[in-house]
Coordinates of C-alpha atoms and ligand atoms in Angstrom, one line a residue:
M52 CA -51.0 -30.2 22.9
L53 CA -48.8 -27.8 24.7
R54 CA -46.0 -28.1 27.4
S55 CA -44.6 -31.0 29.2
S56 CA -45.2 -34.0 28.2
G57 CA -44.6 -33.1 23.7
V58 CA -40.7 -31.8 25.1
L59 CA -40.2 -35.3 26.2
T60 CA -41.9 -37.3 23.8
L61 CA -39.1 -35.0 21.6
A62 CA -35.7 -35.7 23.6
H63 CA -36.8 -39.8 23.1
A64 CA -37.4 -39.0 19.1
C65 CA -34.2 -37.5 19.4
G66 CA -32.2 -39.6 20.5
L67 CA -34.1 -42.5 18.0
L68 CA -32.7 -39.8 14.9
Q69 CA -29.9 -42.3 13.0
G70 CA -26.6 -41.1 13.3
V71 CA -27.7 -39.2 16.3
A72 CA -26.4 -39.7 19.8
L73 CA -26.8 -37.7 22.9
A74 CA -23.8 -37.0 24.3
A75 CA -23.4 -35.5 28.0
V76 CA -20.7 -33.9 28.8
E77 CA -19.0 -34.4 32.0
C78 CA -17.1 -31.4 33.3
T79 CA -13.8 -30.7 36.1
G80 CA -14.7 -28.4 38.9
T81 CA -17.5 -27.2 40.8
F82 CA -20.3 -24.6 39.9
K83 CA -21.7 -22.8 42.5
S84 CA -25.4 -22.5 43.0
I85 CA -27.0 -19.3 42.0
S86 CA -30.4 -19.2 42.2
A87 CA -32.1 -16.8 39.4
S88 CA -32.9 -13.8 41.8
E89 CA -29.4 -13.8 43.1
Y90 CA -28.2 -13.7 39.0
V91 CA -31.2 -10.7 38.1
A92 CA -30.1 -9.6 41.0
A93 CA -25.9 -9.3 40.2
I94 CA -26.5 -8.7 36.7
N95 CA -27.6 -5.1 37.4
P96 CA -26.4 -3.4 34.9
G97 CA -25.8 -5.0 31.5
W98 CA -24.7 -4.4 27.8
N99 CA -25.0 -5.8 24.1
I100 CA -22.6 -5.9 22.6
G101 CA -25.0 -6.0 19.5
N102 CA -24.5 -6.6 16.0
T103 CA -21.3 -8.5 16.1
L104 CA -21.6 -12.1 16.6
D105 CA -25.1 -12.0 15.6
A106 CA -24.1 -10.2 12.6
T107 CA -25.6 -12.5 9.9
P108 CA -23.4 -14.2 7.8
N109 CA -21.1 -14.0 10.6
E110 CA -18.8 -11.7 12.7
G111 CA -17.5 -9.2 11.0
S112 CA -20.5 -8.8 8.6
W113 CA -22.2 -6.4 9.7
N114 CA -21.3 -2.1 11.0
N115 CA -18.5 -4.4 13.8
P116 CA -15.6 -5.6 14.3
P117 CA -15.2 -9.1 15.4
A118 CA -15.8 -9.0 19.3
K119 CA -12.2 -8.2 21.5
A120 CA -11.2 -8.7 25.4
G121 CA -10.8 -5.0 25.4
T122 CA -14.0 -3.9 24.5
F123 CA -15.6 -6.8 27.5
K124 CA -12.9 -5.1 30.0
D125 CA -13.6 -0.9 28.5
I126 CA -17.4 -2.0 30.0
K127 CA -17.0 -3.8 33.1
A128 CA -15.1 -0.9 33.6
A129 CA -17.6 1.3 32.6
G130 CA -19.3 0.4 36.1
F131 CA -21.5 -2.8 33.8
K132 CA -22.4 -6.0 36.3
S133 CA -22.9 -8.3 32.2
V134 CA -22.6 -8.7 29.0
R135 CA -25.1 -9.9 27.0
I136 CA -23.8 -12.1 24.0
P137 CA -26.2 -12.1 20.9
V138 CA -25.3 -14.9 18.6
T139 CA -26.3 -16.2 15.1
Y140 CA -26.1 -19.4 14.4
A141 CA -28.3 -20.4 11.4
D142 CA -24.8 -19.6 9.2
H143 CA -22.7 -21.2 10.7
F144 CA -24.4 -24.9 10.1
S145 CA -22.1 -27.9 8.2
G146 CA -24.8 -30.8 8.7
P147 CA -28.2 -30.5 6.9
A148 CA -30.8 -32.6 9.4
P149 CA -31.4 -34.8 11.2
G150 CA -27.9 -33.8 12.9
W151 CA -28.0 -30.1 11.9
E152 CA -24.0 -30.3 13.2
I153 CA -23.2 -26.4 14.2
D154 CA -19.4 -25.4 13.2
A155 CA -16.6 -26.8 15.5
G156 CA -14.8 -23.2 14.3
W157 CA -18.1 -21.0 15.7
L158 CA -18.7 -23.0 18.0
Q159 CA -15.5 -21.9 19.7
R160 CA -15.2 -19.0 18.4
V161 CA -18.7 -18.5 20.9
S162 CA -16.9 -20.2 23.6
D163 CA -14.0 -17.5 23.5
V164 CA -16.2 -14.8 23.0
V165 CA -18.3 -16.0 26.6
D166 CA -15.2 -16.5 28.1
M167 CA -13.5 -12.7 26.9
A168 CA -16.6 -11.6 29.2
L169 CA -16.0 -13.4 31.5
D170 CA -12.8 -12.9 32.5
A171 CA -13.3 -9.4 33.0
G172 CA -15.3 -10.2 35.1
L173 CA -18.5 -10.1 33.9
Y174 CA -21.7 -11.9 34.0
V175 CA -22.1 -13.7 30.5
L176 CA -26.4 -14.7 28.8
T177 CA -25.8 -15.8 24.9
N178 CA -28.2 -16.6 23.4
V179 CA -29.7 -17.4 19.8
H180 CA -30.2 -14.6 17.8
H181 CA -31.6 -14.6 14.0
D182 CA -32.6 -18.0 13.8
S183 CA -35.4 -17.0 15.4
W184 CA -36.6 -15.5 11.9
K185 CA -33.9 -17.5 9.3
W186 CA -35.6 -21.5 10.6
A187 CA -37.5 -21.4 14.3
D188 CA -39.6 -18.8 13.0
V189 CA -43.5 -20.9 14.7
S190 CA -45.9 -17.9 12.4
A191 CA -44.0 -18.5 9.0
S192 CA -47.1 -19.5 7.1
G193 CA -46.1 -23.5 6.4
A194 CA -43.0 -24.0 8.4
N195 CA -42.3 -27.1 9.9
L196 CA -42.5 -27.5 13.4
T197 CA -41.1 -31.1 13.3
E198 CA -38.5 -28.9 12.3
I199 CA -38.0 -26.0 14.1
E200 CA -38.9 -28.3 17.3
E201 CA -35.6 -31.1 16.4
R202 CA -33.4 -27.6 14.6
M203 CA -34.0 -25.9 18.2
Y204 CA -32.9 -29.1 20.3
R205 CA -29.8 -29.7 18.2
T206 CA -29.0 -26.4 17.7
W207 CA -29.3 -26.0 21.7
L208 CA -27.8 -30.1 22.3
Q209 CA -24.9 -28.6 20.5
I210 CA -24.0 -25.4 22.9
G211 CA -24.7 -26.9 25.5
E212 CA -22.2 -29.8 25.4
K213 CA -19.7 -27.0 23.9
L214 CA -20.2 -24.3 27.1
G215 CA -22.1 -26.8 29.5
C216 CA -18.5 -26.9 32.3
K217 CA -18.3 -22.7 32.0
S218 CA -19.3 -21.4 35.3
S219 CA -23.3 -20.3 37.3
S220 CA -22.1 -16.5 36.2
V221 CA -23.3 -18.0 32.5
A222 CA -26.3 -18.1 31.5
F223 CA -28.7 -19.1 28.8
E224 CA -32.0 -17.4 26.7
P225 CA -33.5 -19.8 24.3
I226 CA -34.0 -17.5 21.0
N227 CA -34.2 -13.9 20.1
E228 CA -37.2 -12.1 20.0
P229 CA -39.0 -15.0 18.4
P230 CA -42.4 -13.9 16.6
V231 CA -45.8 -14.9 17.9
E232 CA -49.4 -13.7 16.3
T233 CA -51.8 -16.1 17.9
Q234 CA -52.1 -18.2 21.2
E235 CA -51.5 -21.8 18.5
Q236 CA -47.9 -19.8 17.7
A237 CA -47.4 -18.8 21.0
A238 CA -48.1 -22.2 22.4
E239 CA -45.6 -23.7 20.2
L240 CA -43.8 -21.4 21.3
N241 CA -43.5 -22.8 25.6
K242 CA -43.0 -25.7 23.8
L243 CA -39.8 -24.7 22.7
N244 CA -38.7 -23.1 25.9
G245 CA -39.3 -27.0 27.2
I246 CA -37.3 -28.0 24.1
F247 CA -34.4 -26.0 25.0
L248 CA -34.5 -27.5 28.6
A249 CA -34.6 -30.3 27.5
A250 CA -31.3 -30.0 25.3
L251 CA -30.1 -28.2 28.0
K252 CA -30.4 -31.5 29.9
D253 CA -29.5 -34.4 27.9
S254 CA -26.3 -31.9 26.8
G255 CA -24.9 -32.5 30.8
G256 CA -22.4 -30.5 32.6
F257 CA -23.9 -28.3 34.7
N258 CA -26.3 -27.1 32.4
T259 CA -29.3 -28.0 35.4
Q260 CA -28.1 -26.2 37.2
R261 CA -27.7 -23.2 35.3
V262 CA -30.2 -20.4 35.5
V263 CA -32.2 -19.0 31.8
T264 CA -34.2 -17.0 31.0
L265 CA -37.2 -18.0 29.2
V266 CA -39.0 -16.3 26.3
G267 CA -42.7 -15.1 26.2
P268 CA -44.5 -14.1 22.7
S269 CA -42.1 -11.8 20.5
M270 CA -40.6 -11.3 23.9
D271 CA -43.4 -8.1 24.0
S272 CA -44.0 -7.5 27.4
I273 CA -47.9 -7.6 26.3
K274 CA -48.4 -11.1 24.7
T275 CA -45.5 -12.6 26.6
S276 CA -47.9 -11.3 29.8
K277 CA -50.4 -13.0 27.6
W278 CA -49.7 -15.6 26.1
F279 CA -46.6 -17.3 28.4
E280 CA -46.8 -20.9 30.2
A281 CA -43.2 -22.0 31.8
P282 CA -42.5 -25.7 30.7
T283 CA -42.7 -28.5 33.4
G284 CA -40.2 -30.7 34.3
Y285 CA -37.2 -29.6 34.8
D286 CA -34.5 -28.2 37.6
N287 CA -33.5 -24.5 35.9
P288 CA -33.3 -21.6 37.7
W289 CA -34.8 -19.3 35.3
A290 CA -36.2 -16.1 35.5
L291 CA -38.0 -14.4 32.4
Q292 CA -37.0 -12.2 29.9
Y293 CA -38.8 -9.0 27.2
H294 CA -37.7 -6.1 25.1
Y295 CA -38.9 -2.6 24.9
Y296 CA -39.0 -0.5 22.2
S297 CA -41.5 2.0 23.0
P298 CA -42.6 4.4 22.2
Y299 CA -42.2 3.1 19.2
D300 CA -42.0 6.7 17.6
F301 CA -40.0 8.6 19.6
I302 CA -37.4 5.3 19.8
F303 CA -37.2 4.7 16.2
S304 CA -37.8 8.4 15.4
A305 CA -41.4 8.0 13.9
W306 CA -44.2 11.1 12.4
G307 CA -41.9 13.5 13.8
K308 CA -41.8 12.6 17.1
T309 CA -38.5 14.0 18.8
T310 CA -39.8 14.6 22.2
L311 CA -42.2 12.4 25.2
S312 CA -45.0 13.7 26.1
D313 CA -45.9 12.8 30.1
A314 CA -48.6 10.4 28.7
D315 CA -45.9 8.9 26.7
I316 CA -43.8 8.7 30.2
A317 CA -47.1 7.5 32.1
A318 CA -47.2 4.1 29.2
V319 CA -43.5 3.2 30.5
E320 CA -44.1 2.8 33.8
S321 CA -47.7 1.4 33.6
D322 CA -46.4 -1.1 30.9
L323 CA -43.7 -3.1 32.8
E324 CA -44.9 -2.6 35.9
H325 CA -48.1 -5.0 33.9
I326 CA -46.0 -7.5 33.4
R327 CA -44.4 -7.5 36.9
A328 CA -47.7 -7.5 37.9
N329 CA -48.5 -11.1 35.8
F330 CA -44.9 -12.6 37.2
T331 CA -44.8 -11.3 40.7
D332 CA -42.8 -14.0 41.6
V333 CA -40.4 -14.6 38.3
P334 CA -37.1 -12.5 38.3
L335 CA -37.2 -10.4 35.4
V336 CA -34.4 -9.2 32.5
L337 CA -35.6 -6.3 30.5
G338 CA -32.5 -8.0 27.9
E339 CA -33.1 -5.2 25.8
F340 CA -34.0 -2.1 25.2
D341 CA -32.8 1.7 24.2
A342 CA -32.9 5.6 22.8
S343 CA -30.7 6.2 20.5
P344 CA -28.4 9.3 20.8
L345 CA -28.1 8.4 17.3
N346 CA -32.2 10.0 16.3
T347 CA -33.1 10.7 19.6
E348 CA -33.6 14.1 21.1
P349 CA -30.5 14.5 24.5
A350 CA -33.6 16.0 27.0
A351 CA -36.2 13.4 25.8
R352 CA -33.0 10.3 25.4
R353 CA -31.9 11.0 28.3
K354 CA -35.4 11.2 30.5
Y355 CA -36.9 8.0 28.8
M356 CA -32.9 6.4 30.2
D357 CA -34.0 7.4 33.5
V358 CA -37.4 6.4 33.7
V359 CA -37.5 3.2 32.3
V360 CA -34.1 2.1 34.8
R361 CA -35.3 3.7 38.0
K362 CA -38.6 1.6 37.0
A363 CA -37.3 -1.5 35.8
K364 CA -35.0 -1.4 39.1
E365 CA -38.0 -0.3 41.4
L366 CA -40.2 -3.9 40.3
D367 CA -36.1 -5.6 40.9
T368 CA -35.9 -5.8 36.8
A369 CA -32.6 -5.3 35.6
V370 CA -31.8 -4.0 32.4
I371 CA -29.6 -5.2 29.5
V372 CA -29.6 -1.8 27.0
W373 CA -28.6 -3.0 23.2
D374 CA -25.9 -0.8 21.4
N375 CA -25.5 -1.8 18.3
G376 CA -21.6 -0.6 18.1
L377 CA -23.5 2.5 17.0
D378 CA -25.4 3.9 19.7
H379 CA -23.9 4.4 21.9
F380 CA -19.8 3.3 22.9
D381 CA -17.3 3.3 20.2
R382 CA -15.4 0.4 21.1
D383 CA -12.5 1.3 18.7
T384 CA -12.3 5.7 20.4
K385 CA -13.7 3.9 23.7
K386 CA -15.5 7.1 24.2
W387 CA -19.4 6.8 24.9
K388 CA -21.8 9.2 22.5
D389 CA -24.0 10.4 25.2
P390 CA -21.7 10.4 28.4
Q391 CA -24.8 11.5 30.5
S392 CA -27.3 8.2 29.2
L393 CA -24.7 6.4 30.9
E394 CA -24.4 8.3 34.3
I395 CA -28.6 7.9 34.2
L396 CA -28.5 4.8 33.1
L397 CA -25.9 3.7 35.9
N398 CA -26.7 5.7 38.5
A399 CA -30.8 4.7 38.4
A400 CA -29.4 1.0 37.9
A401 CA -28.0 1.6 41.8
G402 CA -31.1 3.4 43.3
V403 CA -29.4 7.2 43.1
S404 CA -31.2 9.8 41.8
N405 CA -30.3 12.3 39.1
S406 CA -31.3 16.0 37.7
L407 CA -32.9 15.8 34.2
S408 CA -32.9 18.3 31.4
D409 CA -36.3 19.4 31.1
Y410 CA -37.9 20.0 27.8
T411 CA -40.8 20.3 25.9
T412 CA -43.8 17.3 26.7
D413 CA -46.7 18.6 25.2
A414 CA -47.2 17.0 22.2
S415 CA -49.5 19.4 20.5
A416 CA -46.8 22.3 20.7
T417 CA -45.9 24.5 17.9
E418 CA -42.1 24.2 19.0
Q419 CA -40.5 22.4 20.8
S420 CA -37.0 23.8 24.1
S421 CA -35.3 21.3 25.2
S422 CA -32.9 22.0 28.3
A423 CA -29.5 19.9 27.3
Y424 CA -29.2 23.1 24.8
V425 CA -28.2 26.5 24.4
F426 CA -29.7 27.4 21.6
H427 CA -28.5 30.8 19.8
K428 CA -29.0 32.1 16.4
V429 CA -26.7 33.6 14.7
G430 CA -27.1 37.5 13.9
D431 CA -29.6 37.8 17.0
D432 CA -28.1 39.7 20.8
V433 CA -26.7 38.2 22.9
T434 CA -29.5 37.6 26.2
D435 CA -29.6 36.0 29.1
Q436 CA -30.7 32.7 28.8
K437 CA -32.8 30.3 30.8
I438 CA -31.9 26.4 31.8
S439 CA -34.6 24.5 33.4
I440 CA -33.3 21.1 35.9
S441 CA -35.9 19.0 37.5
L442 CA -33.2 17.7 40.5
N443 CA -35.1 15.7 41.9
G444 CA -33.9 16.3 45.6
N445 CA -30.7 16.3 44.4
T446 CA -28.6 19.6 44.6
L447 CA -27.0 22.0 41.9
K448 CA -23.2 21.1 43.1
S449 CA -21.5 23.4 39.7
I450 CA -21.3 24.4 36.3
A451 CA -17.7 23.7 34.6
T452 CA -17.0 24.0 31.4
D453 CA -14.8 20.9 28.9
E454 CA -11.4 22.4 29.8
G455 CA -12.8 22.1 33.3
A456 CA -12.7 25.2 34.1
E457 CA -15.1 26.7 36.4
L458 CA -17.8 29.3 36.2
D459 CA -18.9 31.4 38.9
A460 CA -21.6 31.6 40.8
S461 CA -22.4 34.9 40.9
T462 CA -20.9 36.1 37.0
D463 CA -21.9 34.2 34.8
Y464 CA -25.0 32.3 36.0
A465 CA -27.6 32.8 38.6
A466 CA -29.1 29.8 40.4
S467 CA -32.0 29.4 42.0
G468 CA -33.2 25.9 42.6
G469 CA -33.3 23.8 39.2
D470 CA -33.8 27.1 36.5
I471 CA -31.0 28.7 35.9
I472 CA -30.0 32.0 33.8
F473 CA -26.6 32.0 32.1
K474 CA -25.8 35.8 32.3
S475 CA -25.3 37.5 28.8
S476 CA -21.6 38.8 29.4
F477 CA -20.7 35.0 29.9
L478 CA -22.2 33.2 26.4
S479 CA -21.0 36.5 25.3
T480 CA -17.7 34.9 24.9
Y481 CA -18.3 32.1 22.8
L482 CA -21.0 33.8 20.5
S483 CA -19.1 36.9 18.7
S484 CA -18.5 35.3 15.6
E485 CA -21.4 35.2 13.9
V486 CA -19.9 31.0 12.9
P487 CA -22.4 28.2 13.0
G488 CA -21.8 25.5 15.4
S489 CA -21.7 24.0 19.0
K490 CA -19.4 26.7 20.9
V491 CA -19.0 25.4 24.8
N492 CA -20.2 21.9 25.7
L493 CA -21.0 22.9 29.4
T494 CA -21.2 20.2 33.0
L495 CA -23.5 20.6 35.1
T496 CA -22.9 18.2 39.6
F497 CA -24.7 18.1 41.4
S498 CA -25.2 16.9 45.3
A499 CA -25.7 12.9 43.7
G500 CA -26.7 11.5 41.2
A501 CA -25.2 11.9 36.9
T502 CA -24.2 15.3 35.9
A503 CA -26.2 16.7 32.7
A504 CA -25.1 18.2 30.2
V505 CA -25.2 21.7 28.1
N506 CA -24.2 22.2 24.7
V507 CA -23.9 26.0 23.9
V508 CA -25.0 26.0 20.4
Q509 CA -25.5 28.6 18.0
W510 CA -28.1 27.9 15.4
D511 CA -28.4 29.7 11.2
L512 CA -30.9 27.7 8.6
P513 CA -28.5 25.4 6.9
K514 CA -28.1 26.0 3.4
L515 CA -29.6 23.0 0.0
R516 CA -27.5 23.2 -2.9
S517 CA -30.8 22.6 -4.8
T518 CA -35.0 23.0 -3.6
S519 CA -36.0 21.1 -6.0
S520 CA -35.4 17.6 -8.6
K521 CA -37.8 15.4 -10.7
A522 CA -38.0 12.2 -9.4
V523 CA -35.7 9.4 -10.3
A524 CA -37.0 5.6 -9.6
G525 CA -35.8 2.7 -7.9
A526 CA -33.1 5.2 -6.2
A527 CA -32.3 7.8 -3.1
L528 CA -32.0 11.1 -3.3
R529 CA -29.0 12.8 -1.1
V530 CA -29.6 16.2 -1.1
P531 CA -26.3 17.7 -0.3
V532 CA -26.7 20.7 2.5
T533 CA -23.9 22.7 4.1
W534 CA -25.3 22.7 8.1
A535 CA -25.5 25.2 10.5
G536 CA -26.0 24.2 13.9
I537 CA -26.8 20.6 14.7
H538 CA -25.8 18.2 11.8
Q539 CA -28.4 16.2 11.4
P540 CA -32.1 16.7 10.6
A541 CA -35.1 16.7 13.4
A542 CA -38.1 15.9 11.4
V543 CA -39.1 15.9 7.2
K544 CA -43.3 17.0 7.0
M545 CA -43.8 15.5 3.1
L546 CA -46.9 17.1 2.2
R547 CA -48.2 16.8 -2.0
N548 CA -49.0 19.5 -3.7
D549 CA -52.6 19.4 -4.0
G550 CA -52.7 19.2 -0.2
V551 CA -52.5 15.1 0.2
F552 CA -50.2 13.5 2.2
L553 CA -47.4 11.4 0.9
F554 CA -47.9 8.8 4.0
D555 CA -49.5 7.6 6.4
D556 CA -53.0 10.4 6.6
W557 CA -53.4 9.7 10.2
T558 CA -51.4 11.5 11.9
R559 CA -53.7 14.7 10.7
Y560 CA -54.4 13.2 14.1
L561 CA -50.8 15.0 15.7
G562 CA -49.5 17.9 17.2
P563 CA -48.7 20.5 14.6
L564 CA -45.3 18.9 15.2
Q565 CA -46.2 15.6 13.7
A566 CA -48.8 15.4 11.0
A567 CA -47.3 14.7 7.9
Y568 CA -44.0 14.4 9.1
G569 CA -42.1 10.5 7.8
T570 CA -40.5 8.9 9.5
F571 CA -36.9 8.0 10.3
S572 CA -34.5 5.3 8.9
G573 CA -36.9 4.7 5.8
Q574 CA -38.1 6.7 4.8
W575 CA -35.6 9.5 5.5
N576 CA -31.9 9.5 6.7
W577 CA -28.6 11.6 6.7
D578 CA -25.1 11.1 6.5
G579 CA -22.2 14.0 6.2
G580 CA -23.7 16.5 3.6
D581 CA -26.6 14.9 2.3
I582 CA -30.7 14.6 3.6
I583 CA -31.6 11.4 2.1
L584 CA -35.2 10.4 1.2
T585 CA -35.2 7.3 0.7
Q586 CA -36.2 5.4 -2.5
M587 CA -39.7 4.1 -1.0
T588 CA -40.1 8.2 -0.1
V589 CA -38.6 9.5 -4.3
D590 CA -41.0 5.8 -5.5
A591 CA -44.6 7.2 -3.1
V592 CA -44.3 10.4 -5.2
I593 CA -43.6 9.2 -9.0
A594 CA -46.9 6.8 -7.8
A595 CA -49.3 9.2 -6.5
G596 CA -48.2 11.5 -9.3
V597 CA -47.3 14.8 -7.6
A598 CA -45.1 17.4 -6.3
T599 CA -44.4 17.2 -3.4
T600 CA -43.3 19.0 -0.6
F601 CA -40.7 18.1 2.1
T602 CA -39.9 19.8 4.7
F603 CA -37.2 19.5 6.6
D604 CA -37.1 21.1 10.2
F605 CA -33.4 21.5 12.0
F606 CA -33.0 21.4 16.2
P607 CA -33.5 23.7 17.7
R608 CA -37.2 22.7 16.3
V609 CA -38.9 27.1 16.2
P610 CA -40.3 28.3 13.0
G611 CA -37.9 29.9 10.9
N612 CA -35.2 26.6 11.4
S613 CA -37.1 24.4 8.5
L614 CA -36.2 24.2 4.7
N615 CA -38.8 23.3 1.5
Y616 CA -37.6 20.4 -1.0
T617 CA -40.0 19.7 -4.3
L618 CA -39.8 16.8 -6.0
T619 CA -41.7 17.4 -8.8
V620 CA -43.0 14.0 -11.3
Ligands
NAG32 C1 -41.4 -31.6 8.4 O1 -40.1 -31.9 8.8 C2 -39.7 -32.9 9.2 C3 -38.7 -33.6 9.6 O2 -37.1 -32.5 9.9 C4 -40.1 -33.9 8.5 O3 -39.3 -35.5 7.8 C5 -41.0 -33.8 7.6 O4 -40.6 -34.5 5.9 C6 -41.3 -32.6 6.8 N1 -42.8 -32.3 7.0 C7 -42.7 -31.4 5.4 C8 -44.0 -31.4 4.7 O5 -42.0 -30.8 5.1
NAG33 C1 -50.7 -7.9 32.9 O1 -50.7 -7.9 31.1 C2 -51.7 -7.5 30.6 C3 -51.5 -6.5 29.1 O2 -50.1 -5.7 29.4 C4 -52.9 -6.1 31.7 O3 -53.2 -5.3 31.5 C5 -52.5 -7.1 32.7 O4 -53.8 -5.5 34.1 C6 -52.0 -7.8 33.2 N1 -52.2 -7.5 34.8 C7 -52.5 -7.2 36.1 C8 -52.5 -8.2 37.1 O5 -51.6 -6.0 35.9
NAG34 C1 -20.4 19.3 22.6 O1 -20.8 18.2 22.7 C2 -21.0 17.2 21.7 C3 -22.3 16.1 21.5 O2 -21.4 15.2 21.8 C4 -20.7 17.8 19.8 O3 -21.5 17.3 18.6 C5 -20.1 18.9 20.1 O4 -18.9 19.1 19.3 C6 -19.6 19.5 22.0 N1 -19.2 20.8 21.3 C7 -17.7 21.0 21.4 C8 -17.0 22.7 21.5 O5 -17.1 20.3 21.7
NAG35 C1 -42.8 24.8 2.9 O1 -43.8 24.0 2.4 C2 -45.1 24.1 3.4 C3 -46.3 23.6 3.2 O2 -45.6 21.9 2.8 C4 -45.4 26.1 2.7 O3 -47.0 25.6 3.8 C5 -44.8 26.9 4.0 O4 -45.2 27.8 3.0 C6 -43.3 26.2 2.9 N1 -42.0 27.8 3.7 C7 -40.9 28.3 2.6 C8 -40.6 29.1 3.4 O5 -42.0 27.8 1.4

């Protein structure tokens, strides 16, 4: 019912469709053959140009302008070896079934952007992206599988024809994160991998020699281990691609989670080990993963970056970091949002040890510390402050301010192994006023690996313009805030005044910094001067019919650094 025999039948069927001619491209020049394992070794690490050609309906429709050649040069200069270019075709079909003609201008644009990346000296992996839920969702109820198969074939036939003469630095991926819930749907996806290869074969060019990264169910490591079966009867060198956004609650700031426990770290390592153990002789690509500086705590984020990239490297798995344009690289200012995350990624991918800032890993803690910061509360005496670094075999070489002034290792701080005590005399020079905010960023340089950053922040309790209002249905609520320290909330607790959790009663089994807490983006958010309770949250209060207290926690997550806001009904 699945795999190659079905594929051949389909290819024949497509060839017989009226008005649909099979055209095979012929290329001049030669193709430098590369095996899938050589390819995977060469692309590590890579960067995703996310929310760009994959945006719908058009490139430029989301938060990024169209791709520019300069961005690929910047990415290459930063140290990346490859770029994944996700492309959504769904809104660029100019013809109906059964031909599914793709707009020639769009195919040309894809080809041009691929060339920009190649010209910058990068390997390129390109795909068919949000089509996975727009028309290729085999898990949708009533999905017409025949139509999905035909359209997949026609889509890849045309991409194959257009890009068929590109060099062996270009690899293809059939479809991004195809939704799959059942074994039957997984069998259909296995079939689609074969249809993709059949289309490439029929499209000519160098496409049967080209590396492809096949995809398993949802590109989830567990479902892939369970249900992926490679199509047979094709010559392409192939790798297997999966994506990894786990632990979900840390990556997406769900349920108040702002830290990573030792168990979380162990789970990340074992997830990566498990998929490797299931595919011992298959080159693996971790084509998307991310811990965004937008919403994750810096010390935990940097630890995560190190663990994923280092473990992947150990398991011969190439990594391609996701960047939606807001996450990591500012394509206009050419600045990295978290330069340490970048350094950690590059060093871990090269197998070099990184020294990492410690942070509270105890999930049941009532407060959290982070050695990515020295926090000082407005009005408190300035005292010596200690941070801890896990040196991981390195030694501390120097500490400098962002102006490049080097600190004195006897008068400004004292270091013993990874414990560094900043002297009150040194800190006082930055903490003399009562003005809250970030005062200085210190850069710690080690004998090898990434630098560590310590942000010296003076904090005070932020101020809310008002502390309660009556819930108004159908819209998000903006609560104006005057920040005082770090300009973002850490987490938001959502407790009805009758003691019931507004959402997710099961979070009562989590620690005190998570029980009754909501989820970033879906339930709360923030921007310049507002904390935002989303429409979903406001409507939940109205549906409950009970006044609800929202506790906004700020960084540092310590007693006394929270404010309450009550929504009445
Ligand atoms: C499914 O798609 C095929 C191919 O486009 C078409 O011939 C068939 O009528 C469709 N079936 C249904 C139930 O719509
Ligand atoms: C294959 O992956 C599954 C799911 O992650 C895991 O339970 C299993 O232990 C893995 N197999 C091996 C041999 O590690
Ligand atoms: C320190 O770095 C943080 C994060 O990049 C930044 O927001 C802050 O403004 C910096 N502080 C200073 C004093 O430049
Ligand atoms: C904030 O609200 C919580 C209940 O959600 C309550 O326990 C706490 O005492 C309140 N804090 C202040 C400062 O009112």
